[in-house]
Short mmCIF file of C-alpha atoms in Angstrom, two decimals:
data_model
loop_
_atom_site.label_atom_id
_atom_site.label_comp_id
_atom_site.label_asym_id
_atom_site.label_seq_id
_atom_site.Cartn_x
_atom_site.Cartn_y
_atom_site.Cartn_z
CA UNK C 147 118.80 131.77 77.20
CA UNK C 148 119.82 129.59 74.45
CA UNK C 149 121.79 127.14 76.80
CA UNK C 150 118.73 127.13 78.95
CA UNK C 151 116.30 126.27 75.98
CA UNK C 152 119.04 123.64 74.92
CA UNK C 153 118.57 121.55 77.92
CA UNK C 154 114.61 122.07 78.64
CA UNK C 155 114.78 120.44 75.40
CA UNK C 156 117.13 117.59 75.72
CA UNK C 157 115.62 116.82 79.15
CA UNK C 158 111.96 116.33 77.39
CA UNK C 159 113.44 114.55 74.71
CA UNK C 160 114.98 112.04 77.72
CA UNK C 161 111.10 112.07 79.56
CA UNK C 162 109.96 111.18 76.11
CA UNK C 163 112.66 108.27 75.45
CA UNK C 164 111.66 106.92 78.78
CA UNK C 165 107.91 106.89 78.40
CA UNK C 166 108.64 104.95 75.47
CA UNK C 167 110.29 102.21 76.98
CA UNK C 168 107.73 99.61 77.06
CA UNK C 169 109.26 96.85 79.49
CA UNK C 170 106.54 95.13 80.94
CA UNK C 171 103.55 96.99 80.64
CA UNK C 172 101.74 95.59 77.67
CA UNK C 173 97.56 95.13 78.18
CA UNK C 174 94.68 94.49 75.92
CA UNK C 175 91.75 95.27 77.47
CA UNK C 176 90.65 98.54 79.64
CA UNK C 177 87.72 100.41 81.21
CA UNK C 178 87.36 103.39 82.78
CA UNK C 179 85.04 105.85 84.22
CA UNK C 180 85.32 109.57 84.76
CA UNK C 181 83.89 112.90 86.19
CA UNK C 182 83.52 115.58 83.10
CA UNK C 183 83.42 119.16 83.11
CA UNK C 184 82.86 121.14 80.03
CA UNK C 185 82.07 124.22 78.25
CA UNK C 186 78.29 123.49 78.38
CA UNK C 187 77.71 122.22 82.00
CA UNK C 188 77.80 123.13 85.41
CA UNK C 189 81.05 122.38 88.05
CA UNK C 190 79.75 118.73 86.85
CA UNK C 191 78.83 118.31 83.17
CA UNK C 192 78.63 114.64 83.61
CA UNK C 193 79.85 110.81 84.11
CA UNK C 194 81.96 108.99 81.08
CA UNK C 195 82.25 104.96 81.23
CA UNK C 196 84.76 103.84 78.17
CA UNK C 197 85.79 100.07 77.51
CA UNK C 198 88.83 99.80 75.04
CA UNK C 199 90.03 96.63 73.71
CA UNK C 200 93.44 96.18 71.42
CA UNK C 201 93.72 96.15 67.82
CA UNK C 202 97.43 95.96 67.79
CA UNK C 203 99.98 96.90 70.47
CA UNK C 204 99.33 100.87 69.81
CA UNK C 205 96.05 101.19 68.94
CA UNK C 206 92.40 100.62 70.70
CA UNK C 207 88.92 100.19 69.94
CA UNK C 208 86.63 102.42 71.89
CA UNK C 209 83.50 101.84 73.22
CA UNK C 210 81.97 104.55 75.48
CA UNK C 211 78.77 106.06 77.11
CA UNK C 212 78.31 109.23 78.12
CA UNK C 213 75.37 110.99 80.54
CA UNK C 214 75.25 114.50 80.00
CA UNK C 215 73.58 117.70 80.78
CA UNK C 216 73.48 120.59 78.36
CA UNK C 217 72.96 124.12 79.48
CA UNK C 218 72.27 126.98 77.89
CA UNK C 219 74.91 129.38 77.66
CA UNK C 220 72.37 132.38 79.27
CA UNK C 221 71.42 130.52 82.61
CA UNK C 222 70.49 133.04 84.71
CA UNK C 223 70.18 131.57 88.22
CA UNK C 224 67.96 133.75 90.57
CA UNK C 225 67.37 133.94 94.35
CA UNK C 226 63.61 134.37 95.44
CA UNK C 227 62.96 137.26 97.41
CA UNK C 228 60.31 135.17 99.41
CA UNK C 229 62.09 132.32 100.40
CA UNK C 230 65.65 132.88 99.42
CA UNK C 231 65.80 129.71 97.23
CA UNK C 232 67.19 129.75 94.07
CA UNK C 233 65.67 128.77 90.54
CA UNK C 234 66.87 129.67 86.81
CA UNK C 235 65.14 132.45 85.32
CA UNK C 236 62.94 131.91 82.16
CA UNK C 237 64.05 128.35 81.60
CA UNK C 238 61.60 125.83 80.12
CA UNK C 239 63.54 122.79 79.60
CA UNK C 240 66.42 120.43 80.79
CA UNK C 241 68.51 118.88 78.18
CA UNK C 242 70.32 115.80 79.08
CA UNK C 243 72.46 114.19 76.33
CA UNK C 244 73.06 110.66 76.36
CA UNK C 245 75.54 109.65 74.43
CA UNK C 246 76.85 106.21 72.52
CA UNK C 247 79.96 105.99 71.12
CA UNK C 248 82.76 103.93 69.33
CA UNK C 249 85.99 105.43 67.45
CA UNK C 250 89.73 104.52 68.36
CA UNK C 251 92.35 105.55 70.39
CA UNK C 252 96.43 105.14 69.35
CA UNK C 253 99.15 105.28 71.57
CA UNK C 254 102.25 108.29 71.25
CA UNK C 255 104.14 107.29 73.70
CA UNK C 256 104.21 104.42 76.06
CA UNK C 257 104.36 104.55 80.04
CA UNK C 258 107.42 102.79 81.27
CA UNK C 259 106.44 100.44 84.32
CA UNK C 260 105.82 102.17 87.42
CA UNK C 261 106.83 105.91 86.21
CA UNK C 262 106.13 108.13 83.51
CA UNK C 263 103.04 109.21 81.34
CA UNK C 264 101.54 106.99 78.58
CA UNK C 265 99.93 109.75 75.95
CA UNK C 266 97.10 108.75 73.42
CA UNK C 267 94.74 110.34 71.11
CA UNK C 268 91.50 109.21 69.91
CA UNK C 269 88.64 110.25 68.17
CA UNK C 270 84.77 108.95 68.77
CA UNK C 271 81.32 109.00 66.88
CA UNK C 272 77.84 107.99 67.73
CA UNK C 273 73.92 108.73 68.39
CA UNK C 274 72.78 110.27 71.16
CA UNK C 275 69.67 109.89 72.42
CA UNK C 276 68.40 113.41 73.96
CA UNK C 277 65.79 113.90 76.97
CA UNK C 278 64.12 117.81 76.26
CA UNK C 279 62.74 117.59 79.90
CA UNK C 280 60.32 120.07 81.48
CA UNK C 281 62.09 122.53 84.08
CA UNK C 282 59.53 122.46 87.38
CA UNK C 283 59.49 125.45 89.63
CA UNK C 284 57.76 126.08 92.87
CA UNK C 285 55.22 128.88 92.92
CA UNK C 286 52.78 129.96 95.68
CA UNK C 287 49.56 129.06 94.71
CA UNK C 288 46.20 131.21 93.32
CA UNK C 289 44.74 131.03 97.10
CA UNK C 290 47.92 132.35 98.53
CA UNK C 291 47.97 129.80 101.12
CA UNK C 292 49.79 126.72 99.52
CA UNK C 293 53.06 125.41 97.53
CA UNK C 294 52.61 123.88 94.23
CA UNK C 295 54.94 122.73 91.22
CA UNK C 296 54.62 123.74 87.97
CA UNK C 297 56.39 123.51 84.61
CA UNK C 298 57.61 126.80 83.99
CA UNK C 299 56.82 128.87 80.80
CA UNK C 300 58.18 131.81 81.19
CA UNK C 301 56.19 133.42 77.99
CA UNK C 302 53.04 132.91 79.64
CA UNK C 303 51.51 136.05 80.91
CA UNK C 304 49.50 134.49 83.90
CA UNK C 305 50.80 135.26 87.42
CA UNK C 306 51.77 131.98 88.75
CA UNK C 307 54.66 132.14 86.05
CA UNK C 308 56.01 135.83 87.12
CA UNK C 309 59.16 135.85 89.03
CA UNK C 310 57.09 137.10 91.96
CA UNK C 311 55.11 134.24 92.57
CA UNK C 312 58.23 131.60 92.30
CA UNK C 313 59.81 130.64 95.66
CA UNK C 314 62.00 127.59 94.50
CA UNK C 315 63.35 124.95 91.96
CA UNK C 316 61.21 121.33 91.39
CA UNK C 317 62.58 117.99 92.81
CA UNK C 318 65.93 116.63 90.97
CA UNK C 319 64.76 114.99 87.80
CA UNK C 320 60.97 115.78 88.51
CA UNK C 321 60.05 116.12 84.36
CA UNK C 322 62.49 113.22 83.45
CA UNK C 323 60.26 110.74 82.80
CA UNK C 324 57.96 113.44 80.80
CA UNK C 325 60.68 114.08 78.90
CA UNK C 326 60.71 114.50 74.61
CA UNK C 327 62.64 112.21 73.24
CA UNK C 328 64.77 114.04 70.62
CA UNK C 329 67.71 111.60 68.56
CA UNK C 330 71.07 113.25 67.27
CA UNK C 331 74.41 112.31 66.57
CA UNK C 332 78.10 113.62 68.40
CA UNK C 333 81.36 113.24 67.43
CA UNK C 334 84.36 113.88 69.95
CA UNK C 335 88.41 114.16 69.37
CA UNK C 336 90.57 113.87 72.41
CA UNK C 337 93.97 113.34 73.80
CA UNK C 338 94.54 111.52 77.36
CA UNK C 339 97.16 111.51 80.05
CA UNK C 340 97.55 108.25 81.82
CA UNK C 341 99.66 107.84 85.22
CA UNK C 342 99.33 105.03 88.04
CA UNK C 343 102.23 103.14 89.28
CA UNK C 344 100.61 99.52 88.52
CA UNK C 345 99.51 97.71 85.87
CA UNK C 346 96.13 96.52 86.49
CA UNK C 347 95.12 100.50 87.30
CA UNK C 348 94.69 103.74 85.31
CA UNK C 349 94.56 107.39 86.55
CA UNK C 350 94.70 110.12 84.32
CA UNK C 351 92.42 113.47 82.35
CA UNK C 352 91.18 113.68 79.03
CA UNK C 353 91.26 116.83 77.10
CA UNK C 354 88.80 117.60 73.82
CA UNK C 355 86.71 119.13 71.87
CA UNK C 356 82.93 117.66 71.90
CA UNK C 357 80.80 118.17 69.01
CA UNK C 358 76.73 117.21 69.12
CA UNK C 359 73.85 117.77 66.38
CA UNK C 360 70.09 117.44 66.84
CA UNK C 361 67.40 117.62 63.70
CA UNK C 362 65.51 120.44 65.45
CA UNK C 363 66.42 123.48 67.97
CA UNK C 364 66.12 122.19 71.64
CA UNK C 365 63.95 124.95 73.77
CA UNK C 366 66.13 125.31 76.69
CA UNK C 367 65.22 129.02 77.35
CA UNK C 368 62.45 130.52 75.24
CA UNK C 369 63.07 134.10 75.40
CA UNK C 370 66.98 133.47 74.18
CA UNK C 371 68.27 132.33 71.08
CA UNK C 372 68.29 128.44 71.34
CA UNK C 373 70.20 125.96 68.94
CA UNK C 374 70.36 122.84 67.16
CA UNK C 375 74.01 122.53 67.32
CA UNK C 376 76.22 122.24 70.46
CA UNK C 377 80.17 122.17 70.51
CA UNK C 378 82.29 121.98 73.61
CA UNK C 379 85.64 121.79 75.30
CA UNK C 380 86.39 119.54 77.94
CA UNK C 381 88.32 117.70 80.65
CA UNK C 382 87.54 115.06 82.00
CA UNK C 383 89.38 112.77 85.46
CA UNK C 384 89.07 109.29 85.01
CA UNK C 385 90.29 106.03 86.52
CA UNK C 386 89.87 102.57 86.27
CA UNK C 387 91.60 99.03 85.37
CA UNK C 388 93.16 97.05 82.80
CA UNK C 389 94.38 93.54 81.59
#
């Protein structure tokens, strides 16, 4: 067992030495764009875009935007009995998180050209501007005889909010633009993984922790415990080009 450990060790020591060979793979400018998923989304949480230019030939200045959307931790998603659609039980609003951001990044070890992995960490901090927008559902009208969307409140005790009369979600980004504007900061720290075989390109995941702050509790679900403060783990696939 010891033998074994021995070399597992000396042969990541060698990967290591050879990630660190520079040769010819020096660049001082790079953006990328990614697919996240995180602790507080869906299978999607959302779409990165990062530039990074060089400060010296390990370390980066960051700038990035992110487009998220927060959910609440309780989602409950339903199917209606009526028309087998599905919608999320008792929530009011969306919240989708955009983000601003500028911090640093500094390399650990260097890709060699055309193999290895080039490893960096970084850490990010920034507003974010946050859209509270109304969740619409479909609900069968008073006369019985119609379809009609409405922005649900699920405290109301009126029938055209009860769970018998919904048959469906709203249109994608109906409340959007009927959205409450609510400003916060977020803070992120992160390490990345960066393969590709040639220069110009970058393919690789980002792994974090995501940390975001608003001045007031954002309504997501009424009838649950709702919060000002939203932390996060994440990954996120990325790819792009440098120079």
């Amino acid at each position: 067992m010891r033998q074994t450990l021995l070399i597992i060790i000396a042969s990541f020591m060698c990967m290591l030495a050879s990630a660190q060979d520079d040769g010819n793979y020096e660049y001082n400018k790079e953006f990328i764009w990614g697919v996240q998923k995180n602790t507080n989304g869906g299978l999607i949480g959302g779409f990165i875009f990062k530039k990074s230019k060089a400060i010296n030939d390990r370390t980066f200045r960051t700038y990035g935007l992110e487009l998220m959307n927060v959910k609440h931790p309780k989602e409950d998603k339903r199917v209606s009995p009526q028309s087998g659609n599905t919608y999320i039980f008792g929530k009011r609003y969306y919240l989708y998180s955009v983000r601003l951001q500028t911090g640093f990044e500094r390399i650990l070890f260097k890709k060699a050209p055309q193999q290895g992995v080039q490893i960096l960490y970084g850490a990010s901090i920034g507003p974010t501007i946050g859209l509270e927008a109304p969740y619409y559902v479909e609900v069968v009208n008073g006369a019985g005889d119609g379809i009609e969307r409405v922005h649900y409140d699920p405290t109301k005790a009126d029938a055209d909010h009860s769970s018998g009369k919904i048959v469906g979600t709203g249109r994608l980004f109906q409340g959007l633009f009927r959205s409450n504007i609510v400003p916060g900061l977020n803070a992120k720290a992160s390490m990345s993984f960066e393969f590709g075989t040639f220069k110009s390109n970058v393919t690789g995941f980002e792994v974090g922790l995501n940390f975001e702050a608003f001045p007031r509790e954002i309504c997501l679900i009424p009838v649950e415990h709702n919060q000002s403060i939203f932390t996060s783990a994440f990954i996120t696939l990325f790819y792009g080009n440098r120079r």
